[in-house]
Amino acid sequence: HSPGSRNKLSPSHARHYPGDGLLDTLGRAICAVDCLPRKELHEAWEMATRIRRWLASTPSGRVVDLCAGYGLLAQVLLLLDADVRSTALAVDIRLPKNHVLVHDAVVATFPNLAGRVTFQRARLEDVDLGVGDVIVSAHACGALSDAVLSRAAAVGARVALLPCCHLTRWRPDLVDRADPAARIDEERAMWLVERGYDVTVDTIPANVSAKNRLLLGRPRAATPQQA
């Protein structure tokens, strides 16, 4: 039962989530719908718990999950938020055909999520964002990771990004580096710093994803209501 497996969770896997805690309860709900890869459940959980710790001393904001897929990251972030008034927007240019099935199963298990998550089919540049939003993205592929950072910085919003598919073929200067992806993410962090952000670099467990570097950015000049 590797948490990084790309095999979909099925009802028979519910035995691996026997407890009463939030992850196990959510895991059983996901197993029942028989369509979500196990990796996506654990990525969402590991990323969301770290984001919530990072946000612990700041006010809640609308969660905007870009390149969201099933939108599970947004939903887990709401489950971990003590403010039951918080909402989320999950955006992708192509939402998976079963995203409603997954969301309905989560809401059936956690009724306080009802009406708090909106799904939108849209390009990143067409999403309305605000300074109070918490913009998140799990494995936005290649240049999409940079687009997520650009959209967040343009409005001065908090951002949490787990980059994916680092494009190194146009970077001959990185050919001899042992870990070119790390260098690209360092440049992304510095890009945020240059735009007035405080940046924290965290990781999720490598057995969940080998691409496990988590960039967390908060505008330095934000007011207490927006920080």
PDB file of C-alpha atoms in Angstrom:
ATOM      1  CA  HIS A   1       0.000   0.000   0.000  1.00  0.00           C
ATOM      2  CA  SER A   2       2.465   2.625  -1.190  1.00  0.00           C
ATOM      3  CA  PRO A   3       1.094   6.176  -0.768  1.00  0.00           C
ATOM      4  CA  GLY A   4       2.786   7.115  -4.045  1.00  0.00           C
ATOM      5  CA  SER A   5       1.044   4.460  -6.142  1.00  0.00           C
ATOM      6  CA  ARG A   6      -0.728   5.658  -9.272  1.00  0.00           C
ATOM      7  CA  ASN A   7      -3.236   2.794  -8.991  1.00  0.00           C
ATOM      8  CA  LYS A   8      -6.748   3.972  -8.281  1.00  0.00           C
ATOM      9  CA  LEU A   9      -8.237   3.485  -4.850  1.00  0.00           C
ATOM     10  CA  SER A  10     -11.059   0.943  -4.875  1.00  0.00           C
ATOM     11  CA  PRO A  11     -13.510  -0.250  -2.213  1.00  0.00           C
ATOM     12  CA  SER A  12     -11.142  -3.119  -1.348  1.00  0.00           C
ATOM     13  CA  HIS A  13      -8.512  -0.578  -0.274  1.00  0.00           C
ATOM     14  CA  ALA A  14     -10.721   0.862   2.454  1.00  0.00           C
ATOM     15  CA  ARG A  15      -9.128  -1.596   4.883  1.00  0.00           C
ATOM     16  CA  HIS A  16      -5.952   0.496   4.701  1.00  0.00           C
ATOM     17  CA  TYR A  17      -7.847   3.440   6.210  1.00  0.00           C
ATOM     18  CA  PRO A  18      -9.366   1.904   9.359  1.00  0.00           C
ATOM     19  CA  GLY A  19      -9.099   4.785  11.822  1.00  0.00           C
ATOM     20  CA  ASP A  20     -11.344   7.627  12.940  1.00  0.00           C
ATOM     21  CA  GLY A  21      -8.911  10.390  11.980  1.00  0.00           C
ATOM     22  CA  LEU A  22      -9.496  12.805   9.138  1.00  0.00           C
ATOM     23  CA  LEU A  23      -7.178  11.102   6.626  1.00  0.00           C
ATOM     24  CA  ASP A  24      -8.618   7.626   7.201  1.00  0.00           C
ATOM     25  CA  THR A  25     -12.198   8.906   7.067  1.00  0.00           C
ATOM     26  CA  LEU A  26     -11.456  10.746   3.838  1.00  0.00           C
ATOM     27  CA  GLY A  27      -9.608   7.725   2.470  1.00  0.00           C
ATOM     28  CA  ARG A  28     -12.625   5.469   2.925  1.00  0.00           C
ATOM     29  CA  ALA A  29     -14.838   8.001   1.160  1.00  0.00           C
ATOM     30  CA  ILE A  30     -12.438   8.142  -1.780  1.00  0.00           C
ATOM     31  CA  CYS A  31     -12.122   4.354  -1.954  1.00  0.00           C
ATOM     32  CA  ALA A  32     -15.889   4.036  -2.294  1.00  0.00           C
ATOM     33  CA  VAL A  33     -16.010   5.944  -5.591  1.00  0.00           C
ATOM     34  CA  ASP A  34     -13.324   3.749  -7.221  1.00  0.00           C
ATOM     35  CA  CYS A  35     -11.684   6.345  -9.489  1.00  0.00           C
ATOM     36  CA  LEU A  36      -9.007   8.448  -7.754  1.00  0.00           C
ATOM     37  CA  PRO A  37      -5.305   7.452  -7.854  1.00  0.00           C
ATOM     38  CA  ARG A  38      -3.937   6.753  -4.369  1.00  0.00           C
ATOM     39  CA  LYS A  39      -1.067   9.148  -5.028  1.00  0.00           C
ATOM     40  CA  GLU A  40      -3.465  12.077  -5.440  1.00  0.00           C
ATOM     41  CA  LEU A  41      -5.102  11.471  -2.064  1.00  0.00           C
ATOM     42  CA  HIS A  42      -1.781  11.413  -0.228  1.00  0.00           C
ATOM     43  CA  GLU A  43      -0.301  14.328  -2.171  1.00  0.00           C
ATOM     44  CA  ALA A  44      -3.329  16.439  -1.299  1.00  0.00           C
ATOM     45  CA  TRP A  45      -3.145  15.415   2.353  1.00  0.00           C
ATOM     46  CA  GLU A  46       0.592  15.989   2.777  1.00  0.00           C
ATOM     47  CA  MET A  47       0.509  19.288   0.942  1.00  0.00           C
ATOM     48  CA  ALA A  48      -2.606  20.563   2.742  1.00  0.00           C
ATOM     49  CA  THR A  49      -1.306  19.777   6.227  1.00  0.00           C
ATOM     50  CA  ARG A  50       1.901  21.706   5.541  1.00  0.00           C
ATOM     51  CA  ILE A  51       0.039  24.658   4.035  1.00  0.00           C
ATOM     52  CA  ARG A  52      -2.290  24.836   7.026  1.00  0.00           C
ATOM     53  CA  ARG A  53       0.640  24.856   9.448  1.00  0.00           C
ATOM     54  CA  TRP A  54       2.201  27.660   7.414  1.00  0.00           C
ATOM     55  CA  LEU A  55      -1.080  29.620   7.509  1.00  0.00           C
ATOM     56  CA  ALA A  56      -1.793  28.883  11.174  1.00  0.00           C
ATOM     57  CA  SER A  57      -1.247  32.400  12.510  1.00  0.00           C
ATOM     58  CA  THR A  58      -2.972  34.217   9.638  1.00  0.00           C
ATOM     59  CA  PRO A  59      -6.617  34.764   8.696  1.00  0.00           C
ATOM     60  CA  SER A  60      -8.307  32.333   6.368  1.00  0.00           C
ATOM     61  CA  GLY A  61      -8.860  33.326   2.772  1.00  0.00           C
ATOM     62  CA  ARG A  62     -10.580  31.820  -0.223  1.00  0.00           C
ATOM     63  CA  VAL A  63      -8.599  28.838  -1.478  1.00  0.00           C
ATOM     64  CA  VAL A  64      -7.997  28.922  -5.224  1.00  0.00           C
ATOM     65  CA  ASP A  65      -6.694  25.583  -6.499  1.00  0.00           C
ATOM     66  CA  LEU A  66      -5.180  26.098  -9.953  1.00  0.00           C
ATOM     67  CA  CYS A  67      -4.584  23.142 -12.306  1.00  0.00           C
ATOM     68  CA  ALA A  68      -6.792  21.450  -9.745  1.00  0.00           C
ATOM     69  CA  GLY A  69      -7.750  18.144 -11.353  1.00  0.00           C
ATOM     70  CA  TYR A  70     -10.235  16.628  -8.931  1.00  0.00           C
ATOM     71  CA  GLY A  71      -9.891  19.623  -6.619  1.00  0.00           C
ATOM     72  CA  LEU A  72      -9.026  17.394  -3.702  1.00  0.00           C
ATOM     73  CA  LEU A  73      -6.296  19.719  -2.406  1.00  0.00           C
ATOM     74  CA  ALA A  74      -8.809  22.549  -2.079  1.00  0.00           C
ATOM     75  CA  GLN A  75     -11.273  20.288  -0.293  1.00  0.00           C
ATOM     76  CA  VAL A  76      -8.711  18.980   2.196  1.00  0.00           C
ATOM     77  CA  LEU A  77      -7.606  22.535   2.944  1.00  0.00           C
ATOM     78  CA  LEU A  78     -11.194  23.428   3.824  1.00  0.00           C
ATOM     79  CA  LEU A  79     -11.498  20.334   6.014  1.00  0.00           C
ATOM     80  CA  LEU A  80      -8.406  21.437   7.933  1.00  0.00           C
ATOM     81  CA  ASP A  81      -9.638  25.022   8.314  1.00  0.00           C
ATOM     82  CA  ALA A  82     -11.370  25.862  11.593  1.00  0.00           C
ATOM     83  CA  ASP A  83     -13.354  28.597   9.821  1.00  0.00           C
ATOM     84  CA  VAL A  84     -16.424  26.838   8.430  1.00  0.00           C
ATOM     85  CA  ARG A  85     -17.247  29.952   6.380  1.00  0.00           C
ATOM     86  CA  SER A  86     -14.175  29.522   4.170  1.00  0.00           C
ATOM     87  CA  THR A  87     -14.690  28.607   0.524  1.00  0.00           C
ATOM     88  CA  ALA A  88     -12.661  27.232  -2.361  1.00  0.00           C
ATOM     89  CA  LEU A  89     -12.502  27.511  -6.127  1.00  0.00           C
ATOM     90  CA  ALA A  90     -11.010  24.574  -8.068  1.00  0.00           C
ATOM     91  CA  VAL A  91      -9.932  25.508 -11.591  1.00  0.00           C
ATOM     92  CA  ASP A  92      -8.676  23.439 -14.487  1.00  0.00           C
ATOM     93  CA  ILE A  93      -8.916  23.761 -18.235  1.00  0.00           C
ATOM     94  CA  ARG A  94     -10.040  20.118 -18.328  1.00  0.00           C
ATOM     95  CA  LEU A  95     -11.738  18.844 -15.186  1.00  0.00           C
ATOM     96  CA  PRO A  96     -11.711  15.029 -14.815  1.00  0.00           C
ATOM     97  CA  LYS A  97     -15.030  13.490 -15.773  1.00  0.00           C
ATOM     98  CA  ASN A  98     -15.444  12.020 -12.276  1.00  0.00           C
ATOM     99  CA  HIS A  99     -14.604  15.169 -10.305  1.00  0.00           C
ATOM    100  CA  VAL A 100     -18.248  15.608  -9.278  1.00  0.00           C
ATOM    101  CA  LEU A 101     -18.397  11.978  -8.136  1.00  0.00           C
ATOM    102  CA  VAL A 102     -15.358  12.500  -5.916  1.00  0.00           C
ATOM    103  CA  HIS A 103     -16.651  15.787  -4.529  1.00  0.00           C
ATOM    104  CA  ASP A 104     -20.089  14.310  -3.785  1.00  0.00           C
ATOM    105  CA  ALA A 105     -18.462  11.441  -1.873  1.00  0.00           C
ATOM    106  CA  VAL A 106     -16.390  13.883   0.193  1.00  0.00           C
ATOM    107  CA  VAL A 107     -19.434  16.055   0.943  1.00  0.00           C
ATOM    108  CA  ALA A 108     -21.485  13.013   1.916  1.00  0.00           C
ATOM    109  CA  THR A 109     -18.805  12.176   4.488  1.00  0.00           C
ATOM    110  CA  PHE A 110     -18.186  15.794   5.549  1.00  0.00           C
ATOM    111  CA  PRO A 111     -21.525  17.618   5.149  1.00  0.00           C
ATOM    112  CA  ASN A 112     -20.082  20.947   6.311  1.00  0.00           C
ATOM    113  CA  LEU A 113     -18.342  21.194   2.902  1.00  0.00           C
ATOM    114  CA  ALA A 114     -21.690  21.419   1.086  1.00  0.00           C
ATOM    115  CA  GLY A 115     -21.872  24.530  -1.088  1.00  0.00           C
ATOM    116  CA  ARG A 116     -18.362  25.698  -0.219  1.00  0.00           C
ATOM    117  CA  VAL A 117     -16.422  24.362  -3.237  1.00  0.00           C
ATOM    118  CA  THR A 118     -16.947  25.664  -6.763  1.00  0.00           C
ATOM    119  CA  PHE A 119     -15.426  24.065  -9.862  1.00  0.00           C
ATOM    120  CA  GLN A 120     -14.545  26.154 -12.916  1.00  0.00           C
ATOM    121  CA  ARG A 121     -13.257  25.179 -16.354  1.00  0.00           C
ATOM    122  CA  ALA A 122     -10.923  27.993 -17.318  1.00  0.00           C
ATOM    123  CA  ARG A 123      -7.417  28.961 -18.332  1.00  0.00           C
ATOM    124  CA  LEU A 124      -5.167  30.346 -15.605  1.00  0.00           C
ATOM    125  CA  GLU A 125      -5.161  33.828 -17.103  1.00  0.00           C
ATOM    126  CA  ASP A 126      -8.970  33.969 -17.055  1.00  0.00           C
ATOM    127  CA  VAL A 127      -9.441  33.310 -13.333  1.00  0.00           C
ATOM    128  CA  ASP A 128     -10.396  36.288 -11.158  1.00  0.00           C
ATOM    129  CA  LEU A 129      -8.017  36.431  -8.183  1.00  0.00           C
ATOM    130  CA  GLY A 130      -7.743  38.714  -5.170  1.00  0.00           C
ATOM    131  CA  VAL A 131      -5.158  39.740  -2.610  1.00  0.00           C
ATOM    132  CA  GLY A 132      -6.927  37.796   0.142  1.00  0.00           C
ATOM    133  CA  ASP A 133      -6.865  34.491  -1.748  1.00  0.00           C
ATOM    134  CA  VAL A 134      -4.642  31.531  -0.912  1.00  0.00           C
ATOM    135  CA  ILE A 135      -3.509  30.259  -4.318  1.00  0.00           C
ATOM    136  CA  VAL A 136      -2.391  26.638  -4.366  1.00  0.00           C
ATOM    137  CA  SER A 137      -1.329  24.193  -7.029  1.00  0.00           C
ATOM    138  CA  ALA A 138      -0.143  20.596  -6.876  1.00  0.00           C
ATOM    139  CA  HIS A 139       2.098  19.522  -9.744  1.00  0.00           C
ATOM    140  CA  ALA A 140       1.231  22.199 -12.265  1.00  0.00           C
ATOM    141  CA  CYS A 141       3.265  20.837 -15.144  1.00  0.00           C
ATOM    142  CA  GLY A 142       6.338  22.653 -16.413  1.00  0.00           C
ATOM    143  CA  ALA A 143       5.735  26.298 -17.266  1.00  0.00           C
ATOM    144  CA  LEU A 144       2.303  26.161 -15.639  1.00  0.00           C
ATOM    145  CA  SER A 145       4.096  26.298 -12.280  1.00  0.00           C
ATOM    146  CA  ASP A 146       5.607  29.634 -13.300  1.00  0.00           C
ATOM    147  CA  ALA A 147       2.217  30.844 -14.501  1.00  0.00           C
ATOM    148  CA  VAL A 148       0.716  30.048 -11.089  1.00  0.00           C
ATOM    149  CA  LEU A 149       3.426  32.108  -9.369  1.00  0.00           C
ATOM    150  CA  SER A 150       2.920  34.952 -11.823  1.00  0.00           C
ATOM    151  CA  ARG A 151      -0.830  35.074 -11.226  1.00  0.00           C
ATOM    152  CA  ALA A 152      -0.328  35.081  -7.452  1.00  0.00           C
ATOM    153  CA  ALA A 153       2.353  37.785  -7.534  1.00  0.00           C
ATOM    154  CA  ALA A 154       0.265  39.969  -9.843  1.00  0.00           C
ATOM    155  CA  VAL A 155      -2.375  40.387  -7.128  1.00  0.00           C
ATOM    156  CA  GLY A 156      -0.091  40.009  -4.089  1.00  0.00           C
ATOM    157  CA  ALA A 157      -1.772  36.825  -2.867  1.00  0.00           C
ATOM    158  CA  ARG A 158      -0.325  34.035  -0.750  1.00  0.00           C
ATOM    159  CA  VAL A 159       0.818  31.074  -2.826  1.00  0.00           C
ATOM    160  CA  ALA A 160       1.730  27.439  -2.233  1.00  0.00           C
ATOM    161  CA  LEU A 161       3.162  25.470  -5.144  1.00  0.00           C
ATOM    162  CA  LEU A 162       4.398  21.907  -5.608  1.00  0.00           C
ATOM    163  CA  PRO A 163       6.229  22.210  -8.975  1.00  0.00           C
ATOM    164  CA  CYS A 164       6.352  19.390 -11.506  1.00  0.00           C
ATOM    165  CA  CYS A 165       8.011  18.426 -14.798  1.00  0.00           C
ATOM    166  CA  HIS A 166      10.833  20.968 -14.643  1.00  0.00           C
ATOM    167  CA  LEU A 167      11.710  21.966 -18.183  1.00  0.00           C
ATOM    168  CA  THR A 168      15.485  21.669 -18.447  1.00  0.00           C
ATOM    169  CA  ARG A 169      15.917  21.064 -22.173  1.00  0.00           C
ATOM    170  CA  TRP A 170      16.067  24.828 -22.798  1.00  0.00           C
ATOM    171  CA  ARG A 171      18.582  25.336 -19.996  1.00  0.00           C
ATOM    172  CA  PRO A 172      22.018  24.212 -21.238  1.00  0.00           C
ATOM    173  CA  ASP A 173      23.536  25.892 -18.181  1.00  0.00           C
ATOM    174  CA  LEU A 174      21.945  23.186 -16.011  1.00  0.00           C
ATOM    175  CA  VAL A 175      23.213  20.162 -17.962  1.00  0.00           C
ATOM    176  CA  ASP A 176      26.070  19.401 -15.559  1.00  0.00           C
ATOM    177  CA  ARG A 177      24.103  20.005 -12.372  1.00  0.00           C
ATOM    178  CA  ALA A 178      23.287  17.005 -10.202  1.00  0.00           C
ATOM    179  CA  ASP A 179      19.781  18.360  -9.481  1.00  0.00           C
ATOM    180  CA  PRO A 180      18.701  20.890 -12.126  1.00  0.00           C
ATOM    181  CA  ALA A 181      15.131  20.875 -10.786  1.00  0.00           C
ATOM    182  CA  ALA A 182      16.395  22.190  -7.446  1.00  0.00           C
ATOM    183  CA  ARG A 183      18.116  25.073  -9.222  1.00  0.00           C
ATOM    184  CA  ILE A 184      14.940  25.936 -11.125  1.00  0.00           C
ATOM    185  CA  ASP A 185      12.970  26.008  -7.890  1.00  0.00           C
ATOM    186  CA  GLU A 186      15.646  28.174  -6.255  1.00  0.00           C
ATOM    187  CA  GLU A 187      15.179  30.626  -9.111  1.00  0.00           C
ATOM    188  CA  ARG A 188      11.410  30.541  -8.579  1.00  0.00           C
ATOM    189  CA  ALA A 189      11.871  31.289  -4.886  1.00  0.00           C
ATOM    190  CA  MET A 190      14.214  34.175  -5.678  1.00  0.00           C
ATOM    191  CA  TRP A 191      11.742  35.468  -8.263  1.00  0.00           C
ATOM    192  CA  LEU A 192       9.135  35.715  -5.486  1.00  0.00           C
ATOM    193  CA  VAL A 193      11.607  37.325  -3.079  1.00  0.00           C
ATOM    194  CA  GLU A 194      12.397  39.990  -5.672  1.00  0.00           C
ATOM    195  CA  ARG A 195       8.668  40.756  -5.816  1.00  0.00           C
ATOM    196  CA  GLY A 196       8.351  41.319  -2.097  1.00  0.00           C
ATOM    197  CA  TYR A 197       7.599  37.833  -0.825  1.00  0.00           C
ATOM    198  CA  ASP A 198       8.866  35.902   2.155  1.00  0.00           C
ATOM    199  CA  VAL A 199       9.452  32.368   0.890  1.00  0.00           C
ATOM    200  CA  THR A 200       9.590  29.093   2.804  1.00  0.00           C
ATOM    201  CA  VAL A 201      10.734  25.863   1.146  1.00  0.00           C
ATOM    202  CA  ASP A 202       9.251  22.659   2.546  1.00  0.00           C
ATOM    203  CA  THR A 203       8.888  19.099   1.266  1.00  0.00           C
ATOM    204  CA  ILE A 204       6.276  16.380   1.286  1.00  0.00           C
ATOM    205  CA  PRO A 205       7.446  12.763   1.819  1.00  0.00           C
ATOM    206  CA  ALA A 206       9.442  11.366  -1.092  1.00  0.00           C
ATOM    207  CA  ASN A 207       7.493   8.090  -0.943  1.00  0.00           C
ATOM    208  CA  VAL A 208       4.397  10.085  -1.927  1.00  0.00           C
ATOM    209  CA  SER A 209       6.102  11.947  -4.769  1.00  0.00           C
ATOM    210  CA  ALA A 210       9.670  12.240  -5.974  1.00  0.00           C
ATOM    211  CA  LYS A 211       8.784  15.788  -7.075  1.00  0.00           C
ATOM    212  CA  ASN A 212       8.218  16.833  -3.502  1.00  0.00           C
ATOM    213  CA  ARG A 213       9.525  20.394  -3.094  1.00  0.00           C
ATOM    214  CA  LEU A 214       6.876  22.790  -1.757  1.00  0.00           C
ATOM    215  CA  LEU A 215       7.285  26.535  -2.249  1.00  0.00           C
ATOM    216  CA  LEU A 216       5.321  28.755   0.161  1.00  0.00           C
ATOM    217  CA  GLY A 217       5.194  32.487  -0.489  1.00  0.00           C
ATOM    218  CA  ARG A 218       3.681  35.299   1.578  1.00  0.00           C
ATOM    219  CA  PRO A 219       3.872  39.006   0.633  1.00  0.00           C
ATOM    220  CA  ARG A 220       6.050  40.892   3.126  1.00  0.00           C
ATOM    221  CA  ALA A 221       4.097  44.113   2.758  1.00  0.00           C
ATOM    222  CA  ALA A 222       0.703  42.548   3.470  1.00  0.00           C
ATOM    223  CA  THR A 223      -1.515  44.013   6.158  1.00  0.00           C
ATOM    224  CA  PRO A 224      -2.513  41.763   9.103  1.00  0.00           C
ATOM    225  CA  GLN A 225      -5.852  41.092   7.405  1.00  0.00           C
ATOM    226  CA  GLN A 226      -4.117  39.889   4.252  1.00  0.00           C
ATOM    227  CA  ALA A 227      -0.915  38.304   5.647  1.00  0.00           C
TER     228      ALA A 227
END
